[in-house]
PDB file of C-alpha atoms in Angstrom:
ATOM      1  CA  UNK A   1      35.509  -1.664 -20.793  1.00 51.00           C
ATOM      2  CA  UNK A   2      37.184  -4.363 -22.839  1.00 52.00           C
ATOM      3  CA  UNK A   3      35.145  -6.870 -24.807  1.00 55.00           C
ATOM      4  CA  UNK A   4      35.318  -9.543 -22.149  1.00 68.00           C
ATOM      5  CA  UNK A   5      34.552  -7.233 -19.248  1.00 87.00           C
ATOM      6  CA  UNK A   6      31.271  -7.536 -17.475  1.00 94.00           C
ATOM      7  CA  UNK A   7      30.599  -5.245 -14.544  1.00 96.00           C
ATOM      8  CA  UNK A   8      28.455  -6.959 -11.922  1.00 97.00           C
ATOM      9  CA  UNK A   9      26.588  -5.242  -9.115  1.00 97.00           C
ATOM     10  CA  UNK A  10      24.499  -6.746  -6.336  1.00 97.00           C
ATOM     11  CA  UNK A  11      21.999  -5.069  -4.041  1.00 96.00           C
ATOM     12  CA  UNK A  12      19.702  -6.312  -1.311  1.00 95.00           C
ATOM     13  CA  UNK A  13      16.244  -4.771  -1.499  1.00 95.00           C
ATOM     14  CA  UNK A  14      14.982  -4.518   2.082  1.00 91.00           C
ATOM     15  CA  UNK A  15      11.424  -5.515   3.039  1.00 86.00           C
ATOM     16  CA  UNK A  16       8.733  -2.864   3.460  1.00 77.00           C
ATOM     17  CA  UNK A  17      11.379  -0.187   3.486  1.00 79.00           C
ATOM     18  CA  UNK A  18      10.252   2.792   1.476  1.00 77.00           C
ATOM     19  CA  UNK A  19      13.041   4.773   3.043  1.00 74.00           C
ATOM     20  CA  UNK A  20      15.712   3.047   1.033  1.00 77.00           C
ATOM     21  CA  UNK A  21      13.504   1.961  -1.886  1.00 83.00           C
ATOM     22  CA  UNK A  22      15.090   3.443  -4.974  1.00 88.00           C
ATOM     23  CA  UNK A  23      18.634   3.274  -3.583  1.00 89.00           C
ATOM     24  CA  UNK A  24      19.652   0.417  -5.867  1.00 94.00           C
ATOM     25  CA  UNK A  25      18.208   2.114  -8.964  1.00 95.00           C
ATOM     26  CA  UNK A  26      19.877   5.399  -8.048  1.00 93.00           C
ATOM     27  CA  UNK A  27      23.181   3.633  -7.597  1.00 94.00           C
ATOM     28  CA  UNK A  28      22.914   1.847 -10.972  1.00 96.00           C
ATOM     29  CA  UNK A  29      22.002   5.149 -12.619  1.00 95.00           C
ATOM     30  CA  UNK A  30      25.158   6.733 -11.202  1.00 94.00           C
ATOM     31  CA  UNK A  31      27.299   3.829 -12.411  1.00 96.00           C
ATOM     32  CA  UNK A  32      25.856   4.042 -15.934  1.00 97.00           C
ATOM     33  CA  UNK A  33      26.480   7.813 -15.934  1.00 95.00           C
ATOM     34  CA  UNK A  34      30.087   7.266 -14.892  1.00 96.00           C
ATOM     35  CA  UNK A  35      30.491   4.787 -17.756  1.00 95.00           C
ATOM     36  CA  UNK A  36      29.347   7.475 -20.184  1.00 96.00           C
ATOM     37  CA  UNK A  37      26.185   5.654 -21.307  1.00 96.00           C
ATOM     38  CA  UNK A  38      23.704   7.796 -23.311  1.00 96.00           C
ATOM     39  CA  UNK A  39      21.227   9.713 -21.094  1.00 93.00           C
ATOM     40  CA  UNK A  40      18.155   8.222 -22.813  1.00 92.00           C
ATOM     41  CA  UNK A  41      19.423   4.693 -22.174  1.00 96.00           C
ATOM     42  CA  UNK A  42      20.151   5.541 -18.553  1.00 95.00           C
ATOM     43  CA  UNK A  43      16.630   6.916 -18.136  1.00 93.00           C
ATOM     44  CA  UNK A  44      15.072   3.739 -19.567  1.00 95.00           C
ATOM     45  CA  UNK A  45      17.189   1.525 -17.313  1.00 97.00           C
ATOM     46  CA  UNK A  46      16.573   3.621 -14.209  1.00 95.00           C
ATOM     47  CA  UNK A  47      12.789   3.799 -14.625  1.00 94.00           C
ATOM     48  CA  UNK A  48      12.389   0.095 -15.403  1.00 97.00           C
ATOM     49  CA  UNK A  49      14.615  -0.888 -12.470  1.00 97.00           C
ATOM     50  CA  UNK A  50      12.960   1.533 -10.053  1.00 96.00           C
ATOM     51  CA  UNK A  51       9.540   0.084 -10.843  1.00 96.00           C
ATOM     52  CA  UNK A  52      10.803  -3.461 -10.298  1.00 97.00           C
ATOM     53  CA  UNK A  53      12.539  -2.456  -7.076  1.00 96.00           C
ATOM     54  CA  UNK A  54       9.416  -0.733  -5.735  1.00 94.00           C
ATOM     55  CA  UNK A  55       7.303  -3.780  -6.652  1.00 95.00           C
ATOM     56  CA  UNK A  56       9.615  -6.036  -4.662  1.00 96.00           C
ATOM     57  CA  UNK A  57       9.271  -3.725  -1.660  1.00 94.00           C
ATOM     58  CA  UNK A  58       5.488  -3.386  -1.913  1.00 93.00           C
ATOM     59  CA  UNK A  59       4.504  -6.926  -2.765  1.00 94.00           C
ATOM     60  CA  UNK A  60       7.264  -9.323  -1.827  1.00 95.00           C
ATOM     61  CA  UNK A  61       9.074  -8.330   1.390  1.00 93.00           C
ATOM     62  CA  UNK A  62      11.996  -7.133  -0.647  1.00 94.00           C
ATOM     63  CA  UNK A  63      14.443  -9.222  -2.629  1.00 96.00           C
ATOM     64  CA  UNK A  64      17.687  -8.857  -4.516  1.00 97.00           C
ATOM     65  CA  UNK A  65      18.916  -6.955  -7.544  1.00 98.00           C
ATOM     66  CA  UNK A  66      21.719  -8.273  -9.737  1.00 98.00           C
ATOM     67  CA  UNK A  67      23.041  -6.075 -12.488  1.00 98.00           C
ATOM     68  CA  UNK A  68      25.329  -6.999 -15.357  1.00 98.00           C
ATOM     69  CA  UNK A  69      26.734  -4.288 -17.555  1.00 97.00           C
ATOM     70  CA  UNK A  70      28.787  -5.160 -20.615  1.00 96.00           C
ATOM     71  CA  UNK A  71      29.818  -3.141 -23.651  1.00 93.00           C
ATOM     72  CA  UNK A  72      26.412  -3.169 -25.327  1.00 95.00           C
ATOM     73  CA  UNK A  73      23.712  -3.706 -22.721  1.00 97.00           C
ATOM     74  CA  UNK A  74      22.634  -3.727 -19.111  1.00 98.00           C
ATOM     75  CA  UNK A  75      20.741  -6.666 -17.650  1.00 98.00           C
ATOM     76  CA  UNK A  76      18.817  -6.047 -14.458  1.00 98.00           C
ATOM     77  CA  UNK A  77      17.528  -9.052 -12.529  1.00 98.00           C
ATOM     78  CA  UNK A  78      15.178  -8.390  -9.624  1.00 98.00           C
ATOM     79  CA  UNK A  79      14.361 -11.514  -7.672  1.00 98.00           C
ATOM     80  CA  UNK A  80      11.937 -11.986  -4.795  1.00 98.00           C
ATOM     81  CA  UNK A  81      10.406 -14.787  -2.759  1.00 97.00           C
ATOM     82  CA  UNK A  82       7.044 -13.097  -2.535  1.00 96.00           C
ATOM     83  CA  UNK A  83       3.534 -14.341  -3.307  1.00 97.00           C
ATOM     84  CA  UNK A  84       4.007 -14.527  -7.089  1.00 97.00           C
ATOM     85  CA  UNK A  85       1.627 -13.141  -9.709  1.00 97.00           C
ATOM     86  CA  UNK A  86      -1.471 -15.342 -10.274  1.00 97.00           C
ATOM     87  CA  UNK A  87      -2.553 -13.714 -13.555  1.00 97.00           C
ATOM     88  CA  UNK A  88       0.343 -12.086 -15.369  1.00 97.00           C
ATOM     89  CA  UNK A  89      -1.756 -10.835 -18.304  1.00 97.00           C
ATOM     90  CA  UNK A  90      -4.010  -9.004 -15.882  1.00 97.00           C
ATOM     91  CA  UNK A  91      -1.047  -7.621 -13.935  1.00 97.00           C
ATOM     92  CA  UNK A  92       0.448  -6.245 -17.163  1.00 97.00           C
ATOM     93  CA  UNK A  93      -2.648  -4.114 -17.769  1.00 96.00           C
ATOM     94  CA  UNK A  94      -2.193  -0.449 -17.016  1.00 94.00           C
ATOM     95  CA  UNK A  95      -4.248   0.566 -13.987  1.00 94.00           C
ATOM     96  CA  UNK A  96      -4.488  -2.911 -12.454  1.00 96.00           C
ATOM     97  CA  UNK A  97      -3.003  -2.934  -8.971  1.00 96.00           C
ATOM     98  CA  UNK A  98      -3.147  -5.019  -5.815  1.00 95.00           C
ATOM     99  CA  UNK A  99      -1.184  -2.503  -3.738  1.00 94.00           C
ATOM    100  CA  UNK A 100      -2.635  -1.703  -0.300  1.00 92.00           C
ATOM    101  CA  UNK A 101      -4.132   1.738   0.445  1.00 93.00           C
ATOM    102  CA  UNK A 102      -1.198   2.750   2.650  1.00 91.00           C
ATOM    103  CA  UNK A 103       1.104   2.392  -0.323  1.00 91.00           C
ATOM    104  CA  UNK A 104      -1.280   4.203  -2.677  1.00 93.00           C
ATOM    105  CA  UNK A 105      -1.322   7.148  -0.315  1.00 93.00           C
ATOM    106  CA  UNK A 106       2.398   7.476  -0.937  1.00 93.00           C
ATOM    107  CA  UNK A 107       1.810   7.810  -4.666  1.00 94.00           C
ATOM    108  CA  UNK A 108       2.602   4.191  -5.538  1.00 94.00           C
ATOM    109  CA  UNK A 109       0.221   1.474  -6.674  1.00 92.00           C
ATOM    110  CA  UNK A 110      -1.174   3.220  -9.752  1.00 91.00           C
ATOM    111  CA  UNK A 111      -0.966  -0.009 -11.722  1.00 94.00           C
ATOM    112  CA  UNK A 112       1.798   1.324 -13.936  1.00 94.00           C
ATOM    113  CA  UNK A 113       4.793  -0.555 -12.605  1.00 95.00           C
ATOM    114  CA  UNK A 114       4.800  -3.552 -14.937  1.00 97.00           C
ATOM    115  CA  UNK A 115       3.555  -1.520 -17.957  1.00 95.00           C
ATOM    116  CA  UNK A 116       6.374   0.986 -17.371  1.00 95.00           C
ATOM    117  CA  UNK A 117       8.919  -1.844 -17.218  1.00 97.00           C
ATOM    118  CA  UNK A 118       7.605  -3.199 -20.498  1.00 97.00           C
ATOM    119  CA  UNK A 119       7.660   0.222 -22.110  1.00 95.00           C
ATOM    120  CA  UNK A 120      11.222   1.066 -21.123  1.00 96.00           C
ATOM    121  CA  UNK A 121      12.929  -2.331 -21.331  1.00 98.00           C
ATOM    122  CA  UNK A 122      14.160  -3.554 -24.702  1.00 98.00           C
ATOM    123  CA  UNK A 123      13.312  -7.006 -23.396  1.00 98.00           C
ATOM    124  CA  UNK A 124      11.322  -7.927 -20.298  1.00 98.00           C
ATOM    125  CA  UNK A 125      11.139 -11.469 -18.938  1.00 98.00           C
ATOM    126  CA  UNK A 126       8.991 -12.338 -15.945  1.00 98.00           C
ATOM    127  CA  UNK A 127       9.158 -15.712 -14.281  1.00 98.00           C
ATOM    128  CA  UNK A 128       6.600 -16.021 -11.548  1.00 98.00           C
ATOM    129  CA  UNK A 129       5.128 -18.809  -9.479  1.00 97.00           C
ATOM    130  CA  UNK A 130       2.367 -18.383  -6.927  1.00 98.00           C
ATOM    131  CA  UNK A 131       3.728 -19.021  -3.450  1.00 97.00           C
ATOM    132  CA  UNK A 132       7.349 -19.137  -4.659  1.00 97.00           C
ATOM    133  CA  UNK A 133       8.201 -15.696  -5.945  1.00 97.00           C
ATOM    134  CA  UNK A 134       8.909 -13.610  -8.991  1.00 98.00           C
ATOM    135  CA  UNK A 135      11.988 -12.866 -11.065  1.00 98.00           C
ATOM    136  CA  UNK A 136      11.962  -9.906 -13.406  1.00 98.00           C
ATOM    137  CA  UNK A 137      14.734  -9.615 -15.983  1.00 98.00           C
ATOM    138  CA  UNK A 138      15.079  -6.297 -17.768  1.00 98.00           C
ATOM    139  CA  UNK A 139      17.450  -5.835 -20.689  1.00 98.00           C
ATOM    140  CA  UNK A 140      18.258  -2.390 -22.024  1.00 98.00           C
ATOM    141  CA  UNK A 141      20.510  -2.108 -25.075  1.00 98.00           C
ATOM    142  CA  UNK A 142      23.030   0.708 -25.330  1.00 96.00           C
ATOM    143  CA  UNK A 143      22.596   1.139 -29.079  1.00 89.00           C
TER     144      UNK A 143
ATOM    145  CA  UNK B   1      15.343  30.404 -16.050  1.00 97.00           C
ATOM    146  CA  UNK B   2      17.385  29.189 -13.093  1.00 98.00           C
ATOM    147  CA  UNK B   3      15.932  27.334 -10.099  1.00 98.00           C
ATOM    148  CA  UNK B   4      16.741  30.287  -7.853  1.00 98.00           C
ATOM    149  CA  UNK B   5      14.728  32.695 -10.044  1.00 98.00           C
ATOM    150  CA  UNK B   6      11.780  30.289 -10.154  1.00 98.00           C
ATOM    151  CA  UNK B   7      11.867  30.009  -6.381  1.00 98.00           C
ATOM    152  CA  UNK B   8      11.668  33.810  -6.049  1.00 98.00           C
ATOM    153  CA  UNK B   9       8.788  34.010  -8.534  1.00 98.00           C
ATOM    154  CA  UNK B  10       6.668  31.558  -6.547  1.00 98.00           C
ATOM    155  CA  UNK B  11       7.552  33.092  -3.154  1.00 98.00           C
ATOM    156  CA  UNK B  12       9.446  29.903  -2.438  1.00 98.00           C
ATOM    157  CA  UNK B  13      11.675  28.960   0.432  1.00 98.00           C
ATOM    158  CA  UNK B  14      14.592  26.697  -0.523  1.00 98.00           C
ATOM    159  CA  UNK B  15      14.886  23.935   2.087  1.00 98.00           C
ATOM    160  CA  UNK B  16      18.073  22.383   0.767  1.00 98.00           C
ATOM    161  CA  UNK B  17      20.751  25.071   0.964  1.00 96.00           C
ATOM    162  CA  UNK B  18      22.758  26.430  -1.939  1.00 95.00           C
ATOM    163  CA  UNK B  19      23.206  23.313  -4.071  1.00 94.00           C
ATOM    164  CA  UNK B  20      21.527  23.210  -7.495  1.00 96.00           C
ATOM    165  CA  UNK B  21      20.112  26.727  -7.532  1.00 98.00           C
ATOM    166  CA  UNK B  22      21.861  27.574 -10.798  1.00 97.00           C
ATOM    167  CA  UNK B  23      20.328  24.628 -12.690  1.00 97.00           C
ATOM    168  CA  UNK B  24      18.196  25.569 -15.695  1.00 98.00           C
ATOM    169  CA  UNK B  25      14.453  24.909 -15.414  1.00 98.00           C
ATOM    170  CA  UNK B  26      13.242  23.324 -18.662  1.00 97.00           C
ATOM    171  CA  UNK B  27       9.539  23.138 -17.815  1.00 98.00           C
ATOM    172  CA  UNK B  28       7.000  22.385 -15.107  1.00 98.00           C
ATOM    173  CA  UNK B  29       5.337  19.107 -14.173  1.00 98.00           C
ATOM    174  CA  UNK B  30       2.616  18.610 -11.548  1.00 98.00           C
ATOM    175  CA  UNK B  31       1.617  15.053 -10.549  1.00 97.00           C
ATOM    176  CA  UNK B  32       1.496  12.813  -7.481  1.00 97.00           C
ATOM    177  CA  UNK B  33       1.413   9.350  -9.043  1.00 95.00           C
ATOM    178  CA  UNK B  34       5.053   8.397  -8.852  1.00 95.00           C
ATOM    179  CA  UNK B  35       5.054   5.919 -11.750  1.00 93.00           C
ATOM    180  CA  UNK B  36       3.443   8.549 -13.927  1.00 93.00           C
ATOM    181  CA  UNK B  37       5.993  11.115 -12.798  1.00 95.00           C
ATOM    182  CA  UNK B  38       8.825   8.673 -13.495  1.00 93.00           C
ATOM    183  CA  UNK B  39       7.792   8.255 -17.092  1.00 90.00           C
ATOM    184  CA  UNK B  40       6.716  11.828 -17.884  1.00 93.00           C
ATOM    185  CA  UNK B  41       9.025  14.274 -16.114  1.00 95.00           C
ATOM    186  CA  UNK B  42      11.688  15.527 -18.486  1.00 94.00           C
ATOM    187  CA  UNK B  43      15.220  16.384 -17.485  1.00 94.00           C
ATOM    188  CA  UNK B  44      15.336  19.815 -15.880  1.00 97.00           C
ATOM    189  CA  UNK B  45      11.604  20.046 -15.150  1.00 98.00           C
ATOM    190  CA  UNK B  46      10.440  21.562 -11.880  1.00 98.00           C
ATOM    191  CA  UNK B  47       8.228  18.886 -10.299  1.00 98.00           C
ATOM    192  CA  UNK B  48       5.306  19.913  -8.103  1.00 98.00           C
ATOM    193  CA  UNK B  49       4.073  17.264  -5.659  1.00 98.00           C
ATOM    194  CA  UNK B  50       2.265  17.024  -2.329  1.00 98.00           C
ATOM    195  CA  UNK B  51       4.351  13.984  -1.369  1.00 97.00           C
ATOM    196  CA  UNK B  52       7.096  14.678   1.121  1.00 96.00           C
ATOM    197  CA  UNK B  53       8.436  11.188   1.885  1.00 94.00           C
ATOM    198  CA  UNK B  54      11.912  10.006   1.030  1.00 91.00           C
ATOM    199  CA  UNK B  55      11.036   8.560  -2.328  1.00 92.00           C
ATOM    200  CA  UNK B  56      10.424  12.057  -3.638  1.00 95.00           C
ATOM    201  CA  UNK B  57      14.200  12.503  -3.566  1.00 94.00           C
ATOM    202  CA  UNK B  58      14.727   9.183  -5.377  1.00 92.00           C
ATOM    203  CA  UNK B  59      12.192  10.023  -8.099  1.00 95.00           C
ATOM    204  CA  UNK B  60      13.653  13.507  -8.571  1.00 96.00           C
ATOM    205  CA  UNK B  61      17.125  12.017  -8.839  1.00 94.00           C
ATOM    206  CA  UNK B  62      16.093   9.351 -11.345  1.00 93.00           C
ATOM    207  CA  UNK B  63      14.167  11.788 -13.554  1.00 93.00           C
ATOM    208  CA  UNK B  64      16.810  14.535 -13.206  1.00 94.00           C
ATOM    209  CA  UNK B  65      14.190  17.092 -12.230  1.00 97.00           C
ATOM    210  CA  UNK B  66      15.763  20.505 -11.627  1.00 98.00           C
ATOM    211  CA  UNK B  67      13.847  20.885  -8.363  1.00 98.00           C
ATOM    212  CA  UNK B  68      10.892  19.624  -6.341  1.00 98.00           C
ATOM    213  CA  UNK B  69       8.239  22.164  -5.345  1.00 98.00           C
ATOM    214  CA  UNK B  70       6.035  21.361  -2.345  1.00 98.00           C
ATOM    215  CA  UNK B  71       2.867  23.499  -2.497  1.00 98.00           C
ATOM    216  CA  UNK B  72       0.539  24.923   0.137  1.00 98.00           C
ATOM    217  CA  UNK B  73       3.151  25.049   2.888  1.00 98.00           C
ATOM    218  CA  UNK B  74       3.035  21.277   3.440  1.00 98.00           C
ATOM    219  CA  UNK B  75       5.795  20.430   5.877  1.00 98.00           C
ATOM    220  CA  UNK B  76       8.597  18.254   4.561  1.00 97.00           C
ATOM    221  CA  UNK B  77      10.144  15.442   6.606  1.00 95.00           C
ATOM    222  CA  UNK B  78      13.638  16.191   7.858  1.00 95.00           C
ATOM    223  CA  UNK B  79      14.866  12.855   6.461  1.00 93.00           C
ATOM    224  CA  UNK B  80      13.673  13.831   2.979  1.00 95.00           C
ATOM    225  CA  UNK B  81      15.496  17.152   3.147  1.00 97.00           C
ATOM    226  CA  UNK B  82      18.657  15.422   4.364  1.00 95.00           C
ATOM    227  CA  UNK B  83      18.488  12.875   1.554  1.00 93.00           C
ATOM    228  CA  UNK B  84      17.844  15.602  -1.028  1.00 96.00           C
ATOM    229  CA  UNK B  85      20.870  17.580   0.165  1.00 96.00           C
ATOM    230  CA  UNK B  86      23.014  14.417  -0.089  1.00 93.00           C
ATOM    231  CA  UNK B  87      21.858  13.818  -3.654  1.00 91.00           C
ATOM    232  CA  UNK B  88      22.010  17.458  -4.752  1.00 94.00           C
ATOM    233  CA  UNK B  89      18.225  17.735  -5.183  1.00 96.00           C
ATOM    234  CA  UNK B  90      16.611  21.138  -4.558  1.00 98.00           C
ATOM    235  CA  UNK B  91      13.360  21.193  -2.562  1.00 98.00           C
ATOM    236  CA  UNK B  92      11.359  24.418  -2.513  1.00 98.00           C
ATOM    237  CA  UNK B  93       8.421  25.066  -0.204  1.00 98.00           C
ATOM    238  CA  UNK B  94       5.761  27.635  -1.046  1.00 98.00           C
ATOM    239  CA  UNK B  95       2.376  28.659   0.290  1.00 98.00           C
ATOM    240  CA  UNK B  96       0.961  28.733  -3.266  1.00 98.00           C
ATOM    241  CA  UNK B  97      -1.177  25.922  -4.688  1.00 98.00           C
ATOM    242  CA  UNK B  98       0.036  23.831  -7.625  1.00 98.00           C
ATOM    243  CA  UNK B  99      -2.258  25.848  -9.891  1.00 98.00           C
ATOM    244  CA  UNK B 100      -0.914  29.181  -8.650  1.00 98.00           C
ATOM    245  CA  UNK B 101       2.664  27.953  -9.023  1.00 98.00           C
ATOM    246  CA  UNK B 102       2.011  27.014 -12.653  1.00 98.00           C
ATOM    247  CA  UNK B 103       0.270  30.342 -13.358  1.00 98.00           C
ATOM    248  CA  UNK B 104       3.230  32.320 -12.062  1.00 98.00           C
ATOM    249  CA  UNK B 105       5.737  30.121 -13.890  1.00 98.00           C
ATOM    250  CA  UNK B 106       3.749  30.500 -17.099  1.00 97.00           C
ATOM    251  CA  UNK B 107       3.616  34.299 -16.740  1.00 97.00           C
ATOM    252  CA  UNK B 108       7.360  34.294 -16.189  1.00 97.00           C
ATOM    253  CA  UNK B 109       7.849  32.513 -19.511  1.00 95.00           C
ATOM    254  CA  UNK B 110       8.338  28.851 -18.524  1.00 94.00           C
TER     255      UNK B 110
END
């Protein structure tokens, strides 16, 4: 890619659809692989995005994912119009979860989604408003 | 060790055809919490899980697991198998428990 080139991708994250949950992350992972990005960077991006994608499915009736890839980073924006997060500090704690039992039975809802995003993103921004929705912005640097 | 050899060692039945059987197995990982799996499975690991829904294929793909092993003859949804085949993910079914799978893999040098 040239210096001015930014590759943009857009995905809709469908509501309550565990069947296709993970499709967007898988697709971004493939794109990063094709661009020759380092495997460790791809892993960080894929895990952080997958967690955000799953959260949108579980908690917010889905949403959208917008990805921007330039020569030195990937920015992943997951946006939903769900219930918002009332206490973000609490939600960031490992093990804290508000996921319903049905979702836990599938192996989700361990309270590791947001902590995993924080661990694997080089920068994590969360804008959330109760009743309006949540936007998660994940930046992963290539070097 | 290749996926195919591991499958034989654990009396496994490959549900996903011929794809991926020559991949090297770099280790074993047994866990059912998907977030935990996402952050701890290393590339090439054989992942043992009782989950059989579609997201198993997504998690295996994202973590680059060499294969997914479903223990204790738990039946796997057709949609999951189809998705795994599409993505080149190997799913192996065995009657052994997760513990027995690990014991045999360990004996075999993994």
